[in-house]
Short mmCIF file of N, CA and C in Angstrom, two decimals:
data_model
loop_
_atom_site.label_atom_id
_atom_site.label_comp_id
_atom_site.label_asym_id
_atom_site.label_seq_id
_atom_site.Cartn_x
_atom_site.Cartn_y
_atom_site.Cartn_z
N MET U 28 13.80 21.28 7.66
CA MET U 28 13.85 20.48 8.87
C MET U 28 13.39 19.06 8.53
N THR U 29 14.13 18.07 8.98
CA THR U 29 13.78 16.68 8.68
C THR U 29 12.61 16.22 9.54
N ASP U 30 11.98 15.15 9.07
CA ASP U 30 10.89 14.57 9.84
C ASP U 30 11.39 14.11 11.21
N GLN U 31 12.62 13.62 11.24
CA GLN U 31 13.16 13.11 12.49
C GLN U 31 13.28 14.24 13.52
N ALA U 32 13.68 15.42 13.04
CA ALA U 32 13.79 16.57 13.95
C ALA U 32 12.40 17.01 14.42
N ILE U 33 11.43 17.01 13.50
CA ILE U 33 10.06 17.36 13.89
C ILE U 33 9.52 16.32 14.87
N TRP U 34 9.86 15.05 14.63
CA TRP U 34 9.35 13.98 15.49
C TRP U 34 9.91 14.10 16.91
N ALA U 35 11.13 14.58 17.02
CA ALA U 35 11.70 14.80 18.36
C ALA U 35 10.84 15.82 19.12
N ARG U 36 10.33 16.82 18.40
CA ARG U 36 9.44 17.81 19.03
C ARG U 36 8.11 17.16 19.42
N VAL U 37 7.60 16.23 18.58
CA VAL U 37 6.37 15.52 18.92
C VAL U 37 6.57 14.74 20.22
N LEU U 38 7.69 14.02 20.30
CA LEU U 38 7.96 13.21 21.49
C LEU U 38 8.17 14.08 22.73
N ALA U 39 8.58 15.33 22.50
CA ALA U 39 8.76 16.25 23.62
C ALA U 39 7.43 16.87 24.07
N GLY U 40 6.35 16.55 23.35
CA GLY U 40 5.02 17.01 23.77
C GLY U 40 4.47 18.19 22.99
N GLU U 41 5.13 18.58 21.91
CA GLU U 41 4.65 19.72 21.12
C GLU U 41 3.58 19.24 20.14
N ALA U 42 2.33 19.53 20.43
CA ALA U 42 1.19 19.02 19.66
C ALA U 42 1.20 19.50 18.21
N ARG U 43 1.60 20.72 17.96
CA ARG U 43 1.59 21.26 16.59
C ARG U 43 2.60 20.54 15.69
N ALA U 44 3.60 19.94 16.26
CA ALA U 44 4.61 19.24 15.46
C ALA U 44 3.99 18.04 14.75
N PHE U 45 3.06 17.35 15.40
CA PHE U 45 2.38 16.23 14.74
C PHE U 45 1.58 16.74 13.55
N GLY U 46 0.97 17.90 13.70
CA GLY U 46 0.24 18.51 12.59
C GLY U 46 1.16 18.81 11.41
N SER U 47 2.39 19.15 11.68
CA SER U 47 3.36 19.40 10.61
C SER U 47 3.63 18.13 9.82
N VAL U 48 3.77 17.01 10.53
CA VAL U 48 4.00 15.73 9.85
C VAL U 48 2.76 15.37 9.02
N TRP U 49 1.58 15.57 9.59
CA TRP U 49 0.32 15.32 8.85
C TRP U 49 0.28 16.17 7.58
N ASP U 50 0.52 17.46 7.70
CA ASP U 50 0.47 18.35 6.54
C ASP U 50 1.50 17.96 5.48
N ARG U 51 2.64 17.50 5.92
CA ARG U 51 3.73 17.18 5.01
C ARG U 51 3.47 15.89 4.22
N HIS U 52 2.81 14.90 4.85
CA HIS U 52 2.75 13.57 4.22
C HIS U 52 1.36 13.01 3.93
N ARG U 53 0.30 13.66 4.35
CA ARG U 53 -1.04 13.06 4.18
C ARG U 53 -1.38 12.84 2.71
N ASP U 54 -1.01 13.78 1.84
CA ASP U 54 -1.36 13.63 0.42
C ASP U 54 -0.62 12.45 -0.21
N ARG U 55 0.66 12.25 0.16
CA ARG U 55 1.41 11.12 -0.39
C ARG U 55 0.82 9.80 0.07
N VAL U 56 0.45 9.71 1.35
CA VAL U 56 -0.15 8.48 1.88
C VAL U 56 -1.48 8.22 1.16
N PHE U 57 -2.29 9.26 0.99
CA PHE U 57 -3.58 9.13 0.29
C PHE U 57 -3.36 8.64 -1.14
N ARG U 58 -2.43 9.27 -1.87
CA ARG U 58 -2.15 8.85 -3.26
C ARG U 58 -1.62 7.42 -3.32
N HIS U 59 -0.83 7.05 -2.34
CA HIS U 59 -0.28 5.69 -2.29
C HIS U 59 -1.41 4.68 -2.16
N LEU U 60 -2.36 4.96 -1.28
CA LEU U 60 -3.49 4.05 -1.11
C LEU U 60 -4.35 4.01 -2.37
N LEU U 61 -4.55 5.15 -3.00
CA LEU U 61 -5.29 5.17 -4.28
C LEU U 61 -4.57 4.33 -5.32
N GLY U 62 -3.25 4.49 -5.38
CA GLY U 62 -2.44 3.73 -6.35
C GLY U 62 -2.47 2.24 -6.10
N ALA U 63 -2.74 1.85 -4.87
CA ALA U 63 -2.82 0.42 -4.53
C ALA U 63 -4.20 -0.15 -4.85
N GLY U 64 -5.08 0.70 -5.41
CA GLY U 64 -6.39 0.22 -5.80
C GLY U 64 -7.49 0.43 -4.78
N THR U 65 -7.22 1.20 -3.75
CA THR U 65 -8.22 1.47 -2.73
C THR U 65 -9.15 2.59 -3.22
N PRO U 66 -10.45 2.43 -3.08
CA PRO U 66 -11.37 3.49 -3.50
C PRO U 66 -11.09 4.81 -2.74
N PRO U 67 -11.39 5.96 -3.37
CA PRO U 67 -11.06 7.25 -2.75
C PRO U 67 -11.63 7.44 -1.34
N THR U 68 -12.88 7.10 -1.12
CA THR U 68 -13.44 7.32 0.22
C THR U 68 -12.77 6.45 1.26
N GLU U 69 -12.48 5.21 0.89
CA GLU U 69 -11.77 4.33 1.82
C GLU U 69 -10.33 4.79 2.01
N SER U 70 -9.72 5.34 0.96
CA SER U 70 -8.35 5.86 1.07
C SER U 70 -8.28 6.99 2.09
N GLU U 71 -9.32 7.84 2.12
CA GLU U 71 -9.36 8.91 3.12
C GLU U 71 -9.39 8.32 4.52
N ASP U 72 -10.25 7.35 4.73
CA ASP U 72 -10.35 6.73 6.06
C ASP U 72 -9.05 6.04 6.45
N LEU U 73 -8.47 5.31 5.50
CA LEU U 73 -7.25 4.57 5.81
C LEU U 73 -6.07 5.51 6.04
N THR U 74 -6.06 6.66 5.37
CA THR U 74 -5.01 7.65 5.63
C THR U 74 -5.08 8.10 7.09
N ALA U 75 -6.27 8.34 7.58
CA ALA U 75 -6.43 8.72 8.99
C ALA U 75 -5.95 7.60 9.91
N VAL U 76 -6.23 6.36 9.55
CA VAL U 76 -5.81 5.22 10.37
C VAL U 76 -4.28 5.13 10.38
N VAL U 77 -3.64 5.40 9.24
CA VAL U 77 -2.17 5.37 9.18
C VAL U 77 -1.58 6.37 10.17
N PHE U 78 -2.14 7.57 10.21
CA PHE U 78 -1.61 8.57 11.13
C PHE U 78 -1.97 8.26 12.58
N LEU U 79 -3.08 7.57 12.80
CA LEU U 79 -3.38 7.09 14.14
C LEU U 79 -2.32 6.07 14.57
N GLU U 80 -1.95 5.18 13.65
CA GLU U 80 -0.90 4.20 13.95
C GLU U 80 0.43 4.90 14.22
N LEU U 81 0.71 5.96 13.47
CA LEU U 81 1.93 6.74 13.69
C LEU U 81 1.94 7.28 15.12
N TRP U 82 0.80 7.77 15.57
CA TRP U 82 0.72 8.28 16.94
C TRP U 82 0.84 7.16 17.96
N ARG U 83 0.13 6.06 17.70
CA ARG U 83 0.17 4.94 18.64
C ARG U 83 1.58 4.36 18.78
N LYS U 84 2.32 4.33 17.70
CA LYS U 84 3.66 3.71 17.71
C LYS U 84 4.76 4.77 17.66
N ARG U 85 4.47 5.93 18.21
CA ARG U 85 5.38 7.06 18.08
C ARG U 85 6.78 6.79 18.63
N ASP U 86 6.90 5.88 19.57
CA ASP U 86 8.22 5.57 20.14
C ASP U 86 9.01 4.57 19.30
N ARG U 87 8.34 3.94 18.32
CA ARG U 87 8.99 2.88 17.55
C ARG U 87 9.04 3.17 16.05
N VAL U 88 8.88 4.42 15.67
CA VAL U 88 8.86 4.79 14.25
C VAL U 88 10.25 4.66 13.66
N ARG U 89 10.30 4.11 12.43
CA ARG U 89 11.58 3.93 11.73
C ARG U 89 11.72 5.05 10.68
N PHE U 90 12.86 5.75 10.70
CA PHE U 90 13.13 6.81 9.75
C PHE U 90 14.12 6.31 8.70
N VAL U 91 13.94 6.76 7.47
CA VAL U 91 14.88 6.46 6.38
C VAL U 91 15.41 7.80 5.89
N ASP U 92 16.70 8.02 6.07
CA ASP U 92 17.34 9.29 5.71
C ASP U 92 16.60 10.48 6.32
N GLY U 93 16.18 10.33 7.57
CA GLY U 93 15.52 11.42 8.27
C GLY U 93 14.05 11.60 7.93
N SER U 94 13.49 10.73 7.10
CA SER U 94 12.09 10.87 6.68
C SER U 94 11.24 9.74 7.25
N VAL U 95 10.04 10.07 7.68
CA VAL U 95 9.09 9.08 8.18
C VAL U 95 8.21 8.55 7.04
N LEU U 96 8.28 9.15 5.85
CA LEU U 96 7.40 8.76 4.75
C LEU U 96 7.48 7.28 4.39
N PRO U 97 8.66 6.68 4.26
CA PRO U 97 8.67 5.24 3.95
C PRO U 97 7.93 4.41 5.00
N TRP U 98 8.09 4.74 6.27
CA TRP U 98 7.37 4.03 7.34
C TRP U 98 5.87 4.21 7.15
N LEU U 99 5.45 5.43 6.84
CA LEU U 99 4.02 5.70 6.63
C LEU U 99 3.47 4.90 5.46
N LEU U 100 4.23 4.79 4.37
CA LEU U 100 3.74 4.08 3.19
C LEU U 100 3.67 2.58 3.43
N VAL U 101 4.63 2.02 4.12
CA VAL U 101 4.57 0.59 4.46
C VAL U 101 3.40 0.36 5.42
N THR U 102 3.23 1.26 6.38
CA THR U 102 2.10 1.15 7.30
C THR U 102 0.78 1.25 6.54
N ALA U 103 0.74 2.12 5.53
CA ALA U 103 -0.48 2.25 4.71
C ALA U 103 -0.81 0.93 4.04
N GLN U 104 0.20 0.23 3.53
CA GLN U 104 -0.05 -1.07 2.90
C GLN U 104 -0.57 -2.07 3.94
N ASN U 105 0.01 -2.04 5.13
CA ASN U 105 -0.45 -2.96 6.18
C ASN U 105 -1.88 -2.64 6.60
N VAL U 106 -2.18 -1.37 6.74
CA VAL U 106 -3.54 -0.95 7.11
C VAL U 106 -4.52 -1.36 6.02
N ARG U 107 -4.11 -1.20 4.76
CA ARG U 107 -4.97 -1.60 3.64
C ARG U 107 -5.23 -3.10 3.67
N ARG U 108 -4.18 -3.88 3.91
CA ARG U 108 -4.35 -5.34 4.00
C ARG U 108 -5.28 -5.71 5.16
N ASN U 109 -5.15 -5.02 6.29
CA ASN U 109 -6.04 -5.28 7.43
C ASN U 109 -7.49 -4.98 7.05
N ALA U 110 -7.69 -3.89 6.33
CA ALA U 110 -9.05 -3.53 5.90
C ALA U 110 -9.60 -4.57 4.94
N VAL U 111 -8.75 -5.06 4.05
CA VAL U 111 -9.19 -6.11 3.12
C VAL U 111 -9.57 -7.37 3.88
N ARG U 112 -8.75 -7.75 4.87
CA ARG U 112 -9.08 -8.93 5.69
C ARG U 112 -10.37 -8.74 6.45
N ALA U 113 -10.56 -7.56 7.02
CA ALA U 113 -11.80 -7.28 7.77
C ALA U 113 -13.01 -7.37 6.84
N ARG U 114 -12.85 -6.83 5.64
CA ARG U 114 -13.94 -6.89 4.67
C ARG U 114 -14.23 -8.34 4.29
N ARG U 115 -13.17 -9.14 4.15
CA ARG U 115 -13.34 -10.56 3.81
C ARG U 115 -14.06 -11.30 4.94
N ARG U 116 -13.69 -11.01 6.19
CA ARG U 116 -14.38 -11.64 7.33
C ARG U 116 -15.84 -11.21 7.37
N TYR U 117 -16.10 -9.95 7.10
CA TYR U 117 -17.47 -9.45 7.09
C TYR U 117 -18.27 -10.15 6.00
N ARG U 118 -17.67 -10.31 4.83
CA ARG U 118 -18.36 -11.02 3.75
C ARG U 118 -18.61 -12.48 4.12
N ALA U 119 -17.66 -13.10 4.81
CA ALA U 119 -17.86 -14.49 5.25
C ALA U 119 -19.06 -14.58 6.19
N LEU U 120 -19.18 -13.58 7.07
CA LEU U 120 -20.33 -13.55 7.96
C LEU U 120 -21.62 -13.39 7.16
N LEU U 121 -21.61 -12.48 6.21
CA LEU U 121 -22.81 -12.27 5.40
C LEU U 121 -23.15 -13.51 4.57
N ASP U 122 -22.12 -14.24 4.15
CA ASP U 122 -22.36 -15.46 3.36
C ASP U 122 -23.06 -16.53 4.18
N ARG U 123 -22.87 -16.49 5.48
CA ARG U 123 -23.54 -17.48 6.34
C ARG U 123 -25.00 -17.13 6.58
N LEU U 124 -25.38 -15.90 6.29
CA LEU U 124 -26.77 -15.47 6.46
C LEU U 124 -27.58 -15.87 5.24
N PRO U 125 -28.88 -16.07 5.40
CA PRO U 125 -29.71 -16.38 4.22
C PRO U 125 -29.67 -15.20 3.25
N LEU U 126 -29.45 -15.50 1.99
CA LEU U 126 -29.31 -14.46 0.99
C LEU U 126 -30.63 -14.12 0.31
N PRO U 127 -30.82 -12.84 0.00
CA PRO U 127 -31.97 -12.48 -0.83
C PRO U 127 -31.68 -12.90 -2.28
N GLU U 128 -32.57 -12.59 -3.17
CA GLU U 128 -32.36 -12.93 -4.58
C GLU U 128 -31.02 -12.35 -5.05
N ALA U 129 -30.23 -13.17 -5.70
CA ALA U 129 -28.88 -12.79 -6.12
C ALA U 129 -28.92 -11.71 -7.20
N ALA U 130 -27.99 -10.78 -7.11
CA ALA U 130 -27.83 -9.73 -8.11
C ALA U 130 -26.35 -9.73 -8.52
N PRO U 131 -26.05 -9.35 -9.75
CA PRO U 131 -24.64 -9.33 -10.17
C PRO U 131 -23.84 -8.30 -9.38
N ASP U 132 -22.62 -8.66 -9.05
CA ASP U 132 -21.72 -7.78 -8.32
C ASP U 132 -21.18 -6.73 -9.30
N PRO U 133 -21.36 -5.44 -9.01
CA PRO U 133 -20.84 -4.40 -9.93
C PRO U 133 -19.34 -4.50 -10.15
N ALA U 134 -18.60 -4.97 -9.16
CA ALA U 134 -17.15 -5.12 -9.32
C ALA U 134 -16.84 -6.15 -10.40
N ASP U 135 -17.64 -7.21 -10.46
CA ASP U 135 -17.43 -8.21 -11.49
C ASP U 135 -17.72 -7.64 -12.88
N LEU U 136 -18.72 -6.77 -12.97
CA LEU U 136 -19.03 -6.16 -14.26
C LEU U 136 -17.87 -5.27 -14.73
N VAL U 137 -17.26 -4.55 -13.79
CA VAL U 137 -16.10 -3.72 -14.14
C VAL U 137 -14.93 -4.61 -14.53
N ALA U 138 -14.71 -5.70 -13.78
CA ALA U 138 -13.60 -6.61 -14.07
C ALA U 138 -13.73 -7.24 -15.44
N GLU U 139 -14.96 -7.50 -15.87
CA GLU U 139 -15.17 -8.09 -17.19
C GLU U 139 -14.75 -7.13 -18.30
N ARG U 140 -14.80 -5.84 -18.02
CA ARG U 140 -14.40 -4.85 -19.02
C ARG U 140 -12.89 -4.67 -19.08
N ASP U 141 -12.17 -5.13 -18.06
CA ASP U 141 -10.72 -4.99 -18.06
C ASP U 141 -10.10 -5.82 -19.17
N SER U 142 -8.97 -5.36 -19.65
CA SER U 142 -8.27 -6.11 -20.67
C SER U 142 -7.62 -7.34 -20.05
N THR U 143 -7.26 -8.27 -20.90
CA THR U 143 -6.58 -9.48 -20.44
C THR U 143 -5.28 -9.10 -19.74
N ARG U 144 -4.58 -8.13 -20.30
CA ARG U 144 -3.29 -7.70 -19.73
C ARG U 144 -3.50 -7.18 -18.30
N THR U 145 -4.51 -6.35 -18.10
CA THR U 145 -4.77 -5.80 -16.77
C THR U 145 -5.08 -6.91 -15.78
N ARG U 146 -5.91 -7.85 -16.20
CA ARG U 146 -6.26 -8.96 -15.30
C ARG U 146 -5.04 -9.80 -14.97
N LEU U 147 -4.18 -10.07 -15.96
CA LEU U 147 -2.99 -10.87 -15.70
C LEU U 147 -2.02 -10.14 -14.77
N VAL U 148 -1.86 -8.84 -14.96
CA VAL U 148 -0.98 -8.07 -14.07
C VAL U 148 -1.54 -8.08 -12.65
N ARG U 149 -2.85 -7.91 -12.51
CA ARG U 149 -3.46 -7.97 -11.17
C ARG U 149 -3.25 -9.34 -10.55
N ASP U 150 -3.38 -10.39 -11.34
CA ASP U 150 -3.18 -11.74 -10.82
C ASP U 150 -1.75 -11.92 -10.32
N VAL U 151 -0.77 -11.43 -11.11
CA VAL U 151 0.63 -11.54 -10.70
C VAL U 151 0.86 -10.77 -9.40
N MET U 152 0.33 -9.55 -9.33
CA MET U 152 0.53 -8.73 -8.13
C MET U 152 -0.18 -9.34 -6.92
N ALA U 153 -1.34 -9.94 -7.14
CA ALA U 153 -2.06 -10.56 -6.02
C ALA U 153 -1.32 -11.78 -5.49
N ALA U 154 -0.60 -12.48 -6.36
CA ALA U 154 0.14 -13.68 -5.95
C ALA U 154 1.52 -13.33 -5.38
N THR U 155 1.91 -12.09 -5.47
CA THR U 155 3.22 -11.65 -5.00
C THR U 155 3.20 -11.47 -3.48
N ARG U 156 4.34 -11.77 -2.84
CA ARG U 156 4.44 -11.57 -1.40
C ARG U 156 4.21 -10.11 -1.06
N PRO U 157 3.57 -9.84 0.08
CA PRO U 157 3.30 -8.44 0.46
C PRO U 157 4.55 -7.56 0.48
N ALA U 158 5.66 -8.06 0.98
CA ALA U 158 6.89 -7.25 1.02
C ALA U 158 7.36 -6.91 -0.38
N ASP U 159 7.26 -7.85 -1.32
CA ASP U 159 7.66 -7.59 -2.70
C ASP U 159 6.71 -6.60 -3.35
N ARG U 160 5.42 -6.71 -3.05
CA ARG U 160 4.44 -5.76 -3.58
C ARG U 160 4.74 -4.37 -3.02
N ASP U 161 5.11 -4.29 -1.74
CA ASP U 161 5.48 -3.00 -1.15
C ASP U 161 6.69 -2.41 -1.86
N LEU U 162 7.70 -3.26 -2.14
CA LEU U 162 8.87 -2.78 -2.86
C LEU U 162 8.48 -2.20 -4.21
N ALA U 163 7.64 -2.92 -4.94
CA ALA U 163 7.21 -2.45 -6.26
C ALA U 163 6.46 -1.13 -6.15
N MET U 164 5.56 -1.01 -5.18
CA MET U 164 4.80 0.23 -5.01
C MET U 164 5.73 1.39 -4.63
N LEU U 165 6.65 1.13 -3.72
CA LEU U 165 7.54 2.20 -3.27
C LEU U 165 8.46 2.69 -4.40
N THR U 166 8.94 1.76 -5.24
CA THR U 166 9.86 2.17 -6.31
C THR U 166 9.13 2.65 -7.55
N ALA U 167 8.15 1.90 -8.01
CA ALA U 167 7.49 2.23 -9.28
C ALA U 167 6.46 3.35 -9.14
N VAL U 168 5.72 3.37 -8.05
CA VAL U 168 4.64 4.36 -7.91
C VAL U 168 5.11 5.58 -7.12
N GLU U 169 5.82 5.34 -6.01
CA GLU U 169 6.19 6.45 -5.13
C GLU U 169 7.52 7.09 -5.49
N GLY U 170 8.31 6.45 -6.35
CA GLY U 170 9.55 7.06 -6.82
C GLY U 170 10.74 6.94 -5.87
N PHE U 171 10.66 6.03 -4.92
CA PHE U 171 11.81 5.81 -4.03
C PHE U 171 12.89 5.05 -4.77
N THR U 172 14.13 5.23 -4.33
CA THR U 172 15.20 4.41 -4.88
C THR U 172 15.07 3.01 -4.29
N ILE U 173 15.74 2.06 -4.91
CA ILE U 173 15.69 0.69 -4.40
C ILE U 173 16.26 0.64 -2.99
N ARG U 174 17.31 1.40 -2.75
CA ARG U 174 17.93 1.42 -1.42
C ARG U 174 16.94 1.93 -0.37
N GLU U 175 16.24 3.02 -0.68
CA GLU U 175 15.28 3.58 0.27
C GLU U 175 14.11 2.61 0.51
N ALA U 176 13.63 2.00 -0.57
CA ALA U 176 12.52 1.05 -0.43
C ALA U 176 12.96 -0.16 0.39
N ALA U 177 14.18 -0.64 0.15
CA ALA U 177 14.69 -1.79 0.90
C ALA U 177 14.77 -1.47 2.39
N GLN U 178 15.25 -0.27 2.71
CA GLN U 178 15.32 0.13 4.12
C GLN U 178 13.93 0.19 4.72
N ALA U 179 12.97 0.72 3.99
CA ALA U 179 11.62 0.86 4.51
C ALA U 179 10.98 -0.49 4.78
N VAL U 180 11.28 -1.48 3.93
CA VAL U 180 10.70 -2.81 4.08
C VAL U 180 11.51 -3.65 5.06
N GLY U 181 12.77 -3.25 5.29
CA GLY U 181 13.60 -3.96 6.25
C GLY U 181 14.42 -5.10 5.67
N ILE U 182 14.85 -4.95 4.39
CA ILE U 182 15.72 -5.95 3.76
C ILE U 182 16.92 -5.25 3.15
N SER U 183 17.90 -6.03 2.71
CA SER U 183 19.08 -5.44 2.11
C SER U 183 18.77 -4.95 0.70
N GLU U 184 19.62 -4.04 0.22
CA GLU U 184 19.42 -3.51 -1.13
C GLU U 184 19.56 -4.61 -2.18
N SER U 185 20.52 -5.52 -2.00
CA SER U 185 20.70 -6.60 -2.98
C SER U 185 19.49 -7.54 -3.00
N ALA U 186 18.92 -7.81 -1.83
CA ALA U 186 17.71 -8.65 -1.78
C ALA U 186 16.55 -7.94 -2.49
N ALA U 187 16.45 -6.63 -2.30
CA ALA U 187 15.38 -5.87 -2.96
C ALA U 187 15.55 -5.91 -4.47
N LYS U 188 16.78 -5.77 -4.94
CA LYS U 188 17.04 -5.82 -6.39
C LYS U 188 16.64 -7.18 -6.96
N MET U 189 16.98 -8.23 -6.25
CA MET U 189 16.65 -9.58 -6.71
C MET U 189 15.14 -9.78 -6.75
N ARG U 190 14.46 -9.37 -5.70
CA ARG U 190 13.00 -9.54 -5.65
C ARG U 190 12.31 -8.74 -6.75
N LEU U 191 12.77 -7.50 -6.98
CA LEU U 191 12.16 -6.67 -8.03
C LEU U 191 12.45 -7.27 -9.41
N SER U 192 13.63 -7.83 -9.58
CA SER U 192 13.97 -8.46 -10.86
C SER U 192 13.05 -9.65 -11.13
N ARG U 193 12.83 -10.46 -10.12
CA ARG U 193 11.93 -11.61 -10.28
C ARG U 193 10.50 -11.16 -10.57
N LEU U 194 10.07 -10.11 -9.89
CA LEU U 194 8.72 -9.60 -10.12
C LEU U 194 8.59 -9.05 -11.54
N ARG U 195 9.62 -8.32 -12.01
CA ARG U 195 9.59 -7.81 -13.39
C ARG U 195 9.50 -8.96 -14.38
N THR U 196 10.22 -10.04 -14.13
CA THR U 196 10.17 -11.20 -15.03
C THR U 196 8.77 -11.78 -15.08
N ARG U 197 8.14 -11.93 -13.92
CA ARG U 197 6.76 -12.46 -13.89
C ARG U 197 5.80 -11.52 -14.61
N LEU U 198 5.98 -10.21 -14.43
CA LEU U 198 5.11 -9.24 -15.11
C LEU U 198 5.34 -9.26 -16.62
N ASP U 199 6.61 -9.39 -17.04
CA ASP U 199 6.90 -9.49 -18.48
C ASP U 199 6.25 -10.73 -19.08
N GLN U 200 6.32 -11.85 -18.35
CA GLN U 200 5.69 -13.08 -18.86
C GLN U 200 4.18 -12.89 -18.97
N ALA U 201 3.57 -12.23 -18.01
CA ALA U 201 2.12 -11.98 -18.07
C ALA U 201 1.78 -11.07 -19.25
N ALA U 202 2.62 -10.07 -19.50
CA ALA U 202 2.38 -9.17 -20.62
C ALA U 202 2.49 -9.92 -21.95
N ASN U 203 3.44 -10.84 -22.05
CA ASN U 203 3.59 -11.63 -23.27
C ASN U 203 2.38 -12.53 -23.49
N VAL U 204 1.90 -13.15 -22.43
CA VAL U 204 0.70 -13.99 -22.54
C VAL U 204 -0.48 -13.14 -22.99
N ALA U 205 -0.61 -11.95 -22.41
CA ALA U 205 -1.72 -11.06 -22.76
C ALA U 205 -1.64 -10.65 -24.22
N ALA U 206 -0.44 -10.34 -24.69
CA ALA U 206 -0.27 -9.95 -26.09
C ALA U 206 -0.68 -11.08 -27.03
N LEU U 207 -0.32 -12.30 -26.67
CA LEU U 207 -0.66 -13.44 -27.51
C LEU U 207 -2.16 -13.70 -27.51
N THR U 208 -2.79 -13.58 -26.34
CA THR U 208 -4.25 -13.86 -26.28
C THR U 208 -5.07 -12.74 -26.88
N GLU U 209 -4.50 -11.54 -26.95
CA GLU U 209 -5.22 -10.41 -27.56
C GLU U 209 -4.90 -10.28 -29.04
N GLY U 210 -4.13 -11.21 -29.58
CA GLY U 210 -3.86 -11.23 -31.01
C GLY U 210 -2.63 -10.45 -31.44
N GLY U 211 -1.85 -9.97 -30.49
CA GLY U 211 -0.64 -9.21 -30.84
C GLY U 211 0.58 -10.08 -30.81
N THR U 212 1.73 -9.45 -30.79
CA THR U 212 2.99 -10.16 -30.66
C THR U 212 3.65 -9.72 -29.37
N PRO U 213 4.32 -10.64 -28.69
CA PRO U 213 4.96 -10.29 -27.42
C PRO U 213 6.10 -9.33 -27.59
#
């Protein structure tokens, strides 16, 4: 049975049908958030928020080939970005408060241990448009075809191919720079 058929039962008021969608897709949404760099405990919370959004927007859900999963994964990226913004606003508030004696940020210590290549790839991905980053995550991490990812993001397949090609070029250039700075050959 497709998600779209199950969703029709949800809209008809069958409460257990929503549980079926949760059981079917919660692990993929959780893994997607983990793959995007979200810590496991936050990924659990954000997975719940994604399904809350699914319920809140139940009349406006977009299906791709009868599946709600692409919508859930794009929503997961949006929810993750919202959480990052909220955390940034919270940090801005804390920055305005008088600070105690400064201590090194553990995240910075971990980042210092990363290879040059990892840092350059993260920099490229951070500078990439959110829709392009979603395309890359949906195709490279989640295993969707370019056509399915394009539909989920709301662009044409040819536009998705072009954007992914440009992103691959930027990532290849970053890998070449990393190889040169680490003493290897590109």
